[in-house]
Every structure is written in structure tokens, then in C-alpha cells.
Amino acid sequence: MHAMPSSLDLIFRQAIIPSQDQPVDIGISAGRISAISPRIVADAPEIVLDGRAVLPGFVDSHVHLDKACLLGRCGHSHGGLADAIAAVAAMKRDFTVDDVYERGARVIEKAIAKGTTWMRTHVEVDPRAGLRSLKAIKALKAAYAWGLELSICVFPQEGLTNDPGTEELLVAALRDGADLLGGCPYTDSDPLAQIDRLFTLAGRFDVDLDFHLDFDLDPSWMHLDEICRQAERRGYQGRVAIGHVTKLSMVEPASLARIGQRLAEAGVAVTVLPATDLYLMGREASHAVPRGLAPAHRLVEQGVVCSVASNNILNPFTPFGDGSLLRMANFYANVAQIGPDGFQRCLDLVTTLPARLMNLDDYGIAIGNPADLIVLDAPTGRDALAEIAEPIMGFRGGRQSFARPAAVLFGPARPSRHTL
Ligand SMILES: [Zn+2]
């Protein structure tokens, strides 16, 4: 297919895109992809990619911006999950709008420069945080729309039925800019009642749901069954995600197959958060420590929509993080012992699958979609995953959003060498 000359604003030459083995040219006009062809003949500014991989950007389906970058101010012991929740709960009363904005901006800027184009952020709303964090996140959503699309998920981190005033605040948040509702039944004194209330609220506001769920290593009971039951009863198939679900790392294959089938039937998606799950799980073991990582790649084989996401960055839940989803997918592959045959699926876990989880309807490198794309310094996405190749540039709506030039080596033959 040849685009009409002069109708294009920009052409990417010799790009390797997910659906093609051979390099293609990608034509952009008015912020959208308007041509994909082995050779576009047109007079427009061009960027020659020399056979580098182009992806539609990474989709981070689970990030806590409001409590990111807290390491400097924590006096805690870096213990388990309960310690992390308590440490942040103690700091949360002092979060100001400016403070949350500044820490969130740091993460968003890292994420944009690592190739993320969509992000769902979980925001704590309760009597300690009030609506201050939400206010900051709404401002971030507007301020960084040039670089990534932020979806705001408000949730009760410290319980709903046991925390008076929280439900009223969640309702206020849903009336005032929150895009969806999250949950955390394991911190509630009545987990099943929390699940029921949140489904009711979500139905009232017609928003999707995203729970923190089954976040321990005891497979003898799960809230997952109740989530699937409610999703079907309420007609919410395809609109519910559950995050962590580390219990699934402790069930044998036959049980996992049954659970996978149940999740697929109920249209409940699963998000694995490798950095946090590996950091917090299995701490009771003195040796032979269980990994605590839900096997997303196996669930995907059964038709479950799964994603791998960042979760926490530089805080008591996860004192690591650079915002890179490619690094997270590589990390997942390594820990789950996935070889080259599975690299494409691991890439799917941070691109097309979370796009489905978030119900994005115009994601992907296809004619008519927004020109949101990133260029990786690798010949294919699978190579990029193996090497954690850096994204060297990114575009959103056809406008360049970042550049990260490839490294330059200065060998001994070079006459004048400058080092910092
Ligand atoms: Zn989370």
C-alpha cells in the first residue's frame, strides 16, 4: 500500500513491528498511524530505524504512584507485607498534594523514558489520606498526558467495612475523577462484605474493578472463588482484575488448571507483580524460600487475561524500581524459568494483554490507531526482552515524547577522549 504523497507528517523507515517478520515503513498523519507498508513513497520527514523493533508502548496495569519513592523517609525494618502496610499507614497522614505530585512525577517520568504509554495507578482513599492523593494524581494525569495515559483506580488499602468514612470518600472520588474502583479484602475484617460492597459501588458508577487478592502462600482457601462468582452474578465478566494472587504459586498443576478455567469463564484477569511478590513472600522460610510468583504464562494458555506490572517503586513494599516494564517482564521470565520459546508471551504480558485487561480499544500498531509507539535498540521484541534493551525513542499521538540515545563507546584509537 502506498500513502498519498504529502499527506504524511512523519515516516518511520525499516521498522520491525510485532505482526511482521520483514521491515516495514510506518506513516503518521494527524497523530495517527495512516500507512504500514514495506515501502512508503512520500515526501515527509523520516526517521530511519535500520530494522529496530517498534512496539506500541508498554502498558503498566498496576502502579502505586501515591506511595512511591518513600525510601528516604522510612524508618522501618523492611519486613513482610503487614510491616510495609503499617509503615506507609504511619506516613500517609502527612502526605500533602505537593508531596504526592512530586513523588508521582518522578515515577511517571522514569516510566515514560522506559517506554510506558499507558498506566493504571492505584490510589489510597481513606480517612488518613482523604482525597489529597487523588487530587495530586488527577493533576499528574493532566500534566503528563503528552507522555502517557493515566487511569486512576481508587481503593481502600486498610479495609472498607472496618474503616468508617472510607466508603463515603470512595464515592466522592468516583464522582470526582476516579476511573475505576480497587479493593483489598485481605486487610478488611469482613473480606466477603468488602467484595460485595465494591461490586455494588462499581455497578452504581459503571466502572471496572481491580482487587489486591490472595496475597499469601496458603492455598487452602482463596477469595478468588467469590470474585469469580460475583463477576458472573453481576454481569462483570471482562471488567475485573485481581493482583498478586500469590497463592496460585502454591497449587499443583491439576488445581491450577481448574482455577485457570474458572478465571477464564468468569472473565477475571490476573496481574502478577514480580518485584513485590518476590520481595515480600516466603519470609517465614529460613532456606529453600518459595518464590511466590503466580504462573501467569500458564494461565494465559487457558485463556485468562494476565499482565505483569510494576506495583511499588522504592518503598517499604519494594525498595527497587526504575519504571521499566521490559525489565519486569525479563525478571518474570527469569524467575518463572521461561526460555526463548516463551519470550513473546512475556512481552505480551506487558503490552497486548494488559491493554485487554484495561479494555483499551485503540492500542496497537495498526492503521487508524493513535501513533503511540516506542523504538527499542534490538532487532525484535523478543531480543529486547532477553537483553532488557533500552527504548531509544518514543512517540505519543505522533509527537516525540522522549529520546534515549544509544550508548557510544570511545575506543583507544579515538584521538581526543573526554570523560566526566
Ligand atoms: Zn498494588
Tab-separated table of C-alpha atoms and ligand atoms in Angstrom:
chain	number	residue	atom	x	y	z
A	1	MET	CA	0.000	0.000	0.000
A	2	HIS	CA	1.300	3.450	-0.908
A	3	ALA	CA	0.234	6.514	1.010
A	4	MET	CA	-0.667	9.632	-0.842
A	5	PRO	CA	2.386	11.891	-1.169
A	6	SER	CA	2.338	14.999	1.004
A	7	SER	CA	-0.364	13.589	3.282
A	8	LEU	CA	2.122	12.278	5.861
A	9	ASP	CA	3.692	14.223	8.732
A	10	LEU	CA	6.354	11.605	9.535
A	11	ILE	CA	7.620	8.262	8.230
A	12	PHE	CA	9.458	5.597	10.232
A	13	ARG	CA	11.626	3.588	7.842
A	14	GLN	CA	12.566	-0.112	8.269
A	15	ALA	CA	10.699	-0.844	11.487
A	16	ILE	CA	10.187	-4.374	12.805
A	17	ILE	CA	6.648	-4.474	14.213
A	18	PRO	CA	5.070	-7.363	16.157
A	19	SER	CA	2.924	-8.751	13.331
A	20	GLN	CA	5.613	-8.756	10.597
A	21	ASP	CA	8.942	-10.517	10.067
A	22	GLN	CA	10.179	-8.129	7.401
A	23	PRO	CA	10.863	-4.419	7.998
A	24	VAL	CA	8.031	-2.024	7.181
A	25	ASP	CA	7.609	1.711	6.891
A	26	ILE	CA	5.053	3.379	9.159
A	27	GLY	CA	3.396	6.604	8.029
A	28	ILE	CA	1.926	9.076	10.522
A	29	SER	CA	-0.595	11.778	9.812
A	30	ALA	CA	-2.578	13.954	12.201
A	31	GLY	CA	-1.255	11.980	15.174
A	32	ARG	CA	-2.438	8.608	13.863
A	33	ILE	CA	-0.934	5.681	12.006
A	34	SER	CA	-2.122	6.100	8.437
A	35	ALA	CA	0.069	3.700	6.468
A	36	ILE	CA	2.044	0.497	7.080
A	37	SER	CA	3.856	-0.881	4.057
A	38	PRO	CA	7.197	-2.404	3.015
A	39	ARG	CA	7.999	0.880	1.252
A	40	ILE	CA	6.047	4.119	1.566
A	41	VAL	CA	6.745	6.556	-1.244
A	42	ALA	CA	6.036	10.014	0.075
A	43	ASP	CA	7.758	13.263	0.798
A	44	ALA	CA	7.782	13.698	4.565
A	45	PRO	CA	10.312	13.912	7.399
A	46	GLU	CA	11.636	10.446	8.145
A	47	ILE	CA	13.374	8.507	10.893
A	48	VAL	CA	15.411	5.543	9.663
A	49	LEU	CA	15.237	2.720	12.213
A	50	ASP	CA	17.527	0.215	10.448
A	51	GLY	CA	15.465	-2.830	11.398
A	52	ARG	CA	14.909	-1.973	15.044
A	53	ALA	CA	11.889	-3.285	16.947
A	54	VAL	CA	8.909	-0.962	17.290
A	55	LEU	CA	6.198	-1.625	19.865
A	56	PRO	CA	3.032	0.291	20.736
A	57	GLY	CA	4.490	1.146	24.147
A	58	PHE	CA	4.235	-0.776	27.418
A	59	VAL	CA	1.033	-0.939	29.477
A	60	ASP	CA	1.666	-0.889	33.229
A	61	SER	CA	-1.628	-2.118	34.663
A	62	HIS	CA	-0.778	-1.751	38.362
A	63	VAL	CA	1.359	1.023	39.896
A	64	HIS	CA	1.126	2.850	43.242
A	65	LEU	CA	2.264	6.388	42.436
A	66	ASP	CA	0.948	7.875	45.701
A	67	LYS	CA	3.311	5.832	47.880
A	68	ALA	CA	6.306	5.616	45.531
A	69	CYS	CA	9.766	6.987	46.359
A	70	LEU	CA	9.412	6.847	50.142
A	71	LEU	CA	12.696	5.109	50.947
A	72	GLY	CA	14.470	8.151	52.299
A	73	ARG	CA	11.795	8.792	54.886
A	74	CYS	CA	11.123	5.272	56.169
A	75	GLY	CA	12.431	4.126	59.486
A	76	HIS	CA	11.070	0.629	59.132
A	77	SER	CA	12.691	-2.788	59.178
A	78	HIS	CA	11.973	-3.962	55.610
A	79	GLY	CA	9.909	-6.836	56.941
A	80	GLY	CA	6.879	-8.514	55.402
A	81	LEU	CA	3.572	-7.307	53.994
A	82	ALA	CA	1.984	-6.274	57.306
A	83	ASP	CA	5.075	-4.212	58.218
A	84	ALA	CA	5.008	-2.462	54.840
A	85	ILE	CA	1.310	-1.575	55.159
A	86	ALA	CA	1.884	-0.264	58.708
A	87	ALA	CA	4.945	1.773	57.670
A	88	VAL	CA	3.060	3.540	54.873
A	89	ALA	CA	-0.080	3.979	57.012
A	90	ALA	CA	2.051	5.885	59.530
A	91	MET	CA	3.404	8.219	56.831
A	92	LYS	CA	0.160	8.678	54.907
A	93	ARG	CA	-1.372	11.260	57.274
A	94	ASP	CA	1.476	13.594	56.355
A	95	PHE	CA	1.152	13.169	52.569
A	96	THR	CA	0.366	16.545	51.011
A	97	VAL	CA	-0.877	17.169	47.485
A	98	ASP	CA	2.511	18.612	46.506
A	99	ASP	CA	4.403	15.719	48.061
A	100	VAL	CA	2.348	13.051	46.244
A	101	TYR	CA	2.593	15.020	42.999
A	102	GLU	CA	6.368	15.332	43.211
A	103	ARG	CA	6.984	11.645	44.003
A	104	GLY	CA	4.430	10.502	41.399
A	105	ALA	CA	6.024	12.735	38.756
A	106	ARG	CA	9.406	11.113	39.397
A	107	VAL	CA	7.958	7.662	38.640
A	108	ILE	CA	5.928	8.814	35.633
A	109	GLU	CA	8.995	10.448	34.080
A	110	LYS	CA	11.029	7.266	34.580
A	111	ALA	CA	8.191	5.182	33.101
A	112	ILE	CA	7.784	7.394	30.018
A	113	ALA	CA	11.526	7.205	29.346
A	114	LYS	CA	11.370	3.401	29.691
A	115	GLY	CA	8.619	3.199	27.065
A	116	THR	CA	5.373	3.058	29.064
A	117	THR	CA	2.458	4.684	27.229
A	118	TRP	CA	-0.453	3.549	29.455
A	119	MET	CA	-0.613	3.176	33.231
A	120	ARG	CA	-3.293	2.239	35.766
A	121	THR	CA	-2.449	3.712	39.143
A	122	HIS	CA	-3.962	2.579	42.432
A	123	VAL	CA	-4.639	5.469	44.811
A	124	GLU	CA	-5.374	5.069	48.514
A	125	VAL	CA	-8.547	6.828	49.632
A	126	ASP	CA	-9.448	6.653	53.323
A	127	PRO	CA	-9.802	8.980	56.339
A	128	ARG	CA	-5.967	9.290	56.689
A	129	ALA	CA	-5.241	10.196	53.057
A	130	GLY	CA	-8.575	11.907	52.456
A	131	LEU	CA	-8.797	12.954	48.815
A	132	ARG	CA	-5.360	14.635	48.787
A	133	SER	CA	-3.563	11.850	46.922
A	134	LEU	CA	-6.380	11.680	44.377
A	135	LYS	CA	-6.096	15.427	43.793
A	136	ALA	CA	-2.372	15.078	43.118
A	137	ILE	CA	-2.845	12.082	40.799
A	138	LYS	CA	-5.541	13.920	38.816
A	139	ALA	CA	-3.101	16.790	38.329
A	140	LEU	CA	-0.420	14.307	37.201
A	141	LYS	CA	-2.850	12.720	34.739
A	142	ALA	CA	-3.451	16.097	33.098
A	143	ALA	CA	0.170	17.271	33.256
A	144	TYR	CA	1.681	14.119	31.700
A	145	ALA	CA	-0.985	13.302	29.096
A	146	TRP	CA	1.654	14.176	26.475
A	147	GLY	CA	3.682	11.143	27.572
A	148	LEU	CA	1.324	8.518	28.921
A	149	GLU	CA	-2.348	7.905	29.586
A	150	LEU	CA	-3.050	7.517	33.284
A	151	SER	CA	-6.075	5.604	34.551
A	152	ILE	CA	-6.966	6.241	38.211
A	153	CYS	CA	-8.112	3.347	40.434
A	154	VAL	CA	-9.149	4.410	43.955
A	155	PHE	CA	-9.137	1.784	46.694
A	156	PRO	CA	-9.307	1.210	50.476
A	157	GLN	CA	-5.832	-0.128	51.392
A	158	GLU	CA	-6.611	-0.509	55.085
A	159	GLY	CA	-10.076	-2.008	54.808
A	160	LEU	CA	-13.563	-0.783	53.934
A	161	THR	CA	-16.134	-2.228	56.336
A	162	ASN	CA	-13.767	-1.705	59.314
A	163	ASP	CA	-12.754	1.841	58.383
A	164	PRO	CA	-15.660	4.274	58.914
A	165	GLY	CA	-15.802	7.135	56.425
A	166	THR	CA	-13.894	5.267	53.719
A	167	GLU	CA	-16.891	4.320	51.581
A	168	GLU	CA	-18.139	7.936	51.535
A	169	LEU	CA	-14.685	9.068	50.396
A	170	LEU	CA	-14.600	6.418	47.647
A	171	VAL	CA	-17.994	7.629	46.409
A	172	ALA	CA	-16.716	11.219	46.409
A	173	ALA	CA	-13.634	10.084	44.458
A	174	LEU	CA	-15.762	8.255	41.861
A	175	ARG	CA	-17.817	11.417	41.420
A	176	ASP	CA	-14.662	13.460	41.059
A	177	GLY	CA	-12.337	11.936	38.502
A	178	ALA	CA	-11.534	8.361	39.558
A	179	ASP	CA	-11.768	5.994	36.581
A	180	LEU	CA	-12.305	2.736	38.438
A	181	LEU	CA	-12.505	1.086	41.844
A	182	GLY	CA	-9.962	-1.134	43.578
A	183	GLY	CA	-10.127	-3.371	46.609
A	184	CYS	CA	-8.030	-5.044	49.254
A	185	PRO	CA	-10.199	-7.665	51.006
A	186	TYR	CA	-7.281	-9.203	52.913
A	187	THR	CA	-6.952	-6.132	55.157
A	188	ASP	CA	-10.703	-5.982	55.853
A	189	SER	CA	-12.207	-7.512	58.999
A	190	ASP	CA	-15.004	-8.803	56.727
A	191	PRO	CA	-13.391	-9.572	53.353
A	192	LEU	CA	-16.509	-11.001	51.688
A	193	ALA	CA	-18.568	-7.974	52.720
A	194	GLN	CA	-15.899	-5.705	51.206
A	195	ILE	CA	-16.030	-7.620	47.918
A	196	ASP	CA	-19.830	-7.359	47.871
A	197	ARG	CA	-19.847	-3.610	48.658
A	198	LEU	CA	-17.243	-2.862	45.982
A	199	PHE	CA	-19.147	-4.760	43.291
A	200	THR	CA	-22.276	-2.806	44.256
A	201	LEU	CA	-20.425	0.523	44.125
A	202	ALA	CA	-18.752	-0.339	40.812
A	203	GLY	CA	-22.120	-1.242	39.308
A	204	ARG	CA	-23.615	2.026	40.540
A	205	PHE	CA	-20.885	4.069	38.848
A	206	ASP	CA	-20.445	1.667	35.895
A	207	VAL	CA	-16.671	1.360	36.444
A	208	ASP	CA	-14.269	-1.596	36.262
A	209	LEU	CA	-12.830	-3.305	39.368
A	210	ASP	CA	-9.247	-4.219	40.308
A	211	PHE	CA	-8.590	-6.108	43.583
A	212	HIS	CA	-5.467	-6.878	45.572
A	213	LEU	CA	-6.170	-10.524	46.286
A	214	ASP	CA	-4.990	-13.787	47.794
A	215	PHE	CA	-1.628	-12.277	48.670
A	216	ASP	CA	-0.038	-15.044	50.765
A	217	LEU	CA	1.187	-18.594	50.254
A	218	ASP	CA	-1.645	-20.559	51.895
A	219	PRO	CA	-3.543	-22.379	49.122
A	220	SER	CA	-6.133	-23.909	51.477
A	221	TRP	CA	-8.568	-21.025	50.900
A	222	MET	CA	-8.948	-18.230	48.316
A	223	HIS	CA	-11.118	-15.159	47.790
A	224	LEU	CA	-10.736	-15.768	44.074
A	225	ASP	CA	-13.831	-18.027	44.074
A	226	GLU	CA	-16.021	-15.259	45.479
A	227	ILE	CA	-14.646	-12.731	42.941
A	228	CYS	CA	-15.488	-15.103	40.061
A	229	ARG	CA	-18.947	-15.769	41.478
A	230	GLN	CA	-19.683	-12.048	41.868
A	231	ALA	CA	-18.287	-11.206	38.416
A	232	GLU	CA	-20.735	-13.663	36.847
A	233	ARG	CA	-23.680	-12.735	39.057
A	234	ARG	CA	-23.220	-9.015	38.332
A	235	GLY	CA	-22.508	-9.348	34.608
A	236	TYR	CA	-18.977	-8.047	35.182
A	237	GLN	CA	-17.058	-10.551	33.038
A	238	GLY	CA	-14.134	-8.800	31.330
A	239	ARG	CA	-14.237	-5.919	33.824
A	240	VAL	CA	-12.487	-7.381	36.886
A	241	ALA	CA	-8.778	-7.840	37.574
A	242	ILE	CA	-7.075	-9.389	40.599
A	243	GLY	CA	-3.487	-8.587	41.532
A	244	HIS	CA	-0.746	-10.640	43.273
A	245	VAL	CA	-2.766	-13.907	43.754
A	246	THR	CA	0.474	-15.435	45.045
A	247	LYS	CA	-1.481	-18.386	46.466
A	248	LEU	CA	-1.542	-19.666	42.872
A	249	SER	CA	2.196	-20.333	43.102
A	250	MET	CA	1.458	-22.992	45.744
A	251	VAL	CA	-1.129	-25.162	43.931
A	252	GLU	CA	-0.270	-28.249	41.907
A	253	PRO	CA	-0.946	-28.318	38.151
A	254	ALA	CA	-4.371	-30.024	38.230
A	255	SER	CA	-5.748	-27.453	40.688
A	256	LEU	CA	-4.156	-24.616	38.751
A	257	ALA	CA	-5.853	-25.867	35.586
A	258	ARG	CA	-9.237	-25.893	37.331
A	259	ILE	CA	-8.686	-22.390	38.712
A	260	GLY	CA	-7.494	-21.120	35.316
A	261	GLN	CA	-10.637	-22.450	33.704
A	262	ARG	CA	-12.763	-20.760	36.364
A	263	LEU	CA	-10.995	-17.404	35.862
A	264	ALA	CA	-11.354	-17.640	32.078
A	265	GLU	CA	-15.088	-18.471	32.353
A	266	ALA	CA	-15.726	-15.591	34.755
A	267	GLY	CA	-13.668	-13.155	32.685
A	268	VAL	CA	-11.428	-12.295	35.651
A	269	ALA	CA	-7.912	-11.093	34.751
A	270	VAL	CA	-4.763	-11.702	36.819
A	271	THR	CA	-1.890	-9.267	37.381
A	272	VAL	CA	1.463	-10.565	38.635
A	273	LEU	CA	3.691	-8.066	40.430
A	274	PRO	CA	7.064	-9.837	40.444
A	275	ALA	CA	9.164	-7.245	42.261
A	276	THR	CA	6.805	-7.023	45.247
A	277	ASP	CA	5.695	-10.656	45.260
A	278	LEU	CA	9.286	-11.908	45.338
A	279	TYR	CA	10.367	-9.335	47.908
A	280	LEU	CA	7.536	-9.951	50.385
A	281	MET	CA	6.549	-13.608	50.043
A	282	GLY	CA	8.125	-16.585	51.774
A	283	ARG	CA	9.828	-14.595	54.508
A	284	GLU	CA	8.938	-17.216	57.121
A	285	ALA	CA	11.323	-19.648	55.390
A	286	SER	CA	14.934	-19.715	56.596
A	287	HIS	CA	16.052	-21.519	53.408
A	288	ALA	CA	14.558	-23.092	50.249
A	289	VAL	CA	12.439	-19.942	50.081
A	290	PRO	CA	9.297	-20.285	47.912
A	291	ARG	CA	9.169	-17.813	45.032
A	292	GLY	CA	5.532	-16.781	45.438
A	293	LEU	CA	5.010	-15.829	41.822
A	294	ALA	CA	1.641	-16.679	40.212
A	295	PRO	CA	2.285	-18.582	36.941
A	296	ALA	CA	0.689	-16.062	34.566
A	297	HIS	CA	2.128	-17.711	31.453
A	298	ARG	CA	0.293	-20.955	32.281
A	299	LEU	CA	-2.979	-19.126	32.954
A	300	VAL	CA	-2.672	-17.321	29.614
A	301	GLU	CA	-2.616	-20.741	27.902
A	302	GLN	CA	-6.061	-21.327	29.388
A	303	GLY	CA	-7.451	-18.075	28.060
A	304	VAL	CA	-7.024	-15.948	31.194
A	305	VAL	CA	-6.062	-12.333	30.515
A	306	CYS	CA	-2.889	-11.734	32.541
A	307	SER	CA	-0.386	-8.945	32.977
A	308	VAL	CA	2.952	-8.323	34.623
A	309	ALA	CA	3.193	-4.900	36.253
A	310	SER	CA	5.428	-2.726	38.450
A	311	ASN	CA	3.274	-2.250	41.592
A	312	ASN	CA	5.541	-0.459	44.068
A	313	ILE	CA	8.686	1.509	43.363
A	314	LEU	CA	11.230	2.473	46.034
A	315	ASN	CA	9.075	2.000	49.138
A	316	PRO	CA	8.634	-0.478	52.024
A	317	PHE	CA	6.734	-2.917	49.768
A	318	THR	CA	9.503	-2.919	47.137
A	319	PRO	CA	12.742	-0.990	47.695
A	320	PHE	CA	13.668	-1.314	43.997
A	321	GLY	CA	12.408	0.087	40.744
A	322	ASP	CA	13.164	2.084	37.640
A	323	GLY	CA	9.734	2.094	35.976
A	324	SER	CA	10.887	-0.343	33.283
A	325	LEU	CA	8.233	-2.872	32.305
A	326	LEU	CA	10.642	-4.594	29.938
A	327	ARG	CA	12.911	-5.256	32.907
A	328	MET	CA	9.895	-6.561	34.846
A	329	ALA	CA	8.925	-8.942	32.000
A	330	ASN	CA	12.543	-10.150	31.803
A	331	PHE	CA	12.541	-10.622	35.579
A	332	TYR	CA	9.302	-12.628	35.360
A	333	ALA	CA	10.714	-14.819	32.574
A	334	ASN	CA	13.892	-15.474	34.532
A	335	VAL	CA	12.177	-16.371	37.808
A	336	ALA	CA	9.470	-18.450	36.054
A	337	GLN	CA	12.212	-20.294	34.113
A	338	ILE	CA	10.818	-19.327	30.718
A	339	GLY	CA	13.156	-19.773	27.746
A	340	PRO	CA	13.231	-18.173	24.300
A	341	ASP	CA	10.095	-20.072	23.182
A	342	GLY	CA	8.128	-18.096	25.740
A	343	PHE	CA	9.718	-14.663	25.311
A	344	GLN	CA	6.947	-13.415	23.009
A	345	ARG	CA	4.346	-14.345	25.616
A	346	CYS	CA	6.320	-12.489	28.287
A	347	LEU	CA	6.340	-9.455	26.026
A	348	ASP	CA	2.558	-9.868	25.578
A	349	LEU	CA	2.257	-9.711	29.389
A	350	VAL	CA	3.424	-6.073	29.355
A	351	THR	CA	1.803	-4.996	26.059
A	352	THR	CA	-1.273	-6.528	24.401
A	353	LEU	CA	-2.562	-8.474	27.420
A	354	PRO	CA	-2.635	-5.560	29.904
A	355	ALA	CA	-4.193	-3.490	27.089
A	356	ARG	CA	-7.026	-6.048	27.090
A	357	LEU	CA	-7.122	-6.068	30.893
A	358	MET	CA	-7.596	-2.285	30.831
A	359	ASN	CA	-10.123	-2.559	27.990
A	360	LEU	CA	-8.118	-0.196	25.762
A	361	ASP	CA	-9.773	-0.143	22.364
A	362	ASP	CA	-7.211	1.621	20.194
A	363	TYR	CA	-3.957	0.019	21.343
A	364	GLY	CA	-1.510	-1.453	18.849
A	365	ILE	CA	0.399	-0.655	15.697
A	366	ALA	CA	-2.467	-0.623	13.213
A	367	ILE	CA	-3.827	1.825	10.692
A	368	GLY	CA	-6.204	4.265	12.334
A	369	ASN	CA	-4.791	3.898	15.857
A	370	PRO	CA	-3.040	6.790	17.640
A	371	ALA	CA	0.657	6.972	16.744
A	372	ASP	CA	1.804	5.755	20.158
A	373	LEU	CA	4.998	3.788	19.654
A	374	ILE	CA	8.433	3.157	21.033
A	375	VAL	CA	11.666	2.102	19.316
A	376	LEU	CA	13.853	-0.478	21.051
A	377	ASP	CA	17.576	-0.877	20.484
A	378	ALA	CA	17.142	-4.512	19.390
A	379	PRO	CA	16.127	-6.321	16.200
A	380	THR	CA	12.926	-7.837	17.652
A	381	GLY	CA	10.784	-7.511	20.754
A	382	ARG	CA	11.953	-10.971	21.866
A	383	ASP	CA	15.592	-9.871	21.655
A	384	ALA	CA	14.720	-6.725	23.561
A	385	LEU	CA	13.159	-8.837	26.321
A	386	ALA	CA	16.213	-11.077	26.591
A	387	GLU	CA	18.640	-8.148	26.765
A	388	ILE	CA	16.415	-5.571	28.512
A	389	ALA	CA	17.262	-3.374	25.516
A	390	GLU	CA	16.742	0.309	26.135
A	391	PRO	CA	13.957	2.127	24.341
A	392	ILE	CA	15.762	4.790	22.308
A	393	MET	CA	12.788	6.987	21.471
A	394	GLY	CA	9.051	7.179	21.991
A	395	PHE	CA	6.089	8.907	20.374
A	396	ARG	CA	2.621	9.619	21.610
A	397	GLY	CA	-0.043	10.832	19.228
A	398	GLY	CA	2.722	11.251	16.637
A	399	ARG	CA	4.699	13.662	18.814
A	400	GLN	CA	8.076	12.605	20.171
A	401	SER	CA	7.841	12.117	23.943
A	402	PHE	CA	11.418	11.081	24.789
A	403	ALA	CA	14.845	10.244	23.402
A	404	ARG	CA	17.401	7.972	24.985
A	405	PRO	CA	20.312	7.823	22.538
A	406	ALA	CA	22.142	4.521	22.251
A	407	ALA	CA	25.457	4.305	24.131
A	408	VAL	CA	28.602	5.466	22.328
A	409	LEU	CA	31.891	3.670	23.099
A	410	PHE	CA	35.194	5.532	22.919
A	411	GLY	CA	37.892	3.010	21.973
A	412	PRO	CA	41.607	3.640	22.402
A	413	ALA	CA	42.099	4.657	18.770
A	414	ARG	CA	39.984	7.739	19.253
A	415	PRO	CA	42.381	10.712	19.451
A	416	SER	CA	40.568	13.007	21.837
A	417	ARG	CA	38.518	11.421	24.578
A	418	HIS	CA	36.504	13.347	27.099
A	419	THR	CA	35.276	11.749	30.249
A	420	LEU	CA	33.318	13.226	33.070
B	1	ZN	ZN	-0.868	-2.926	44.474
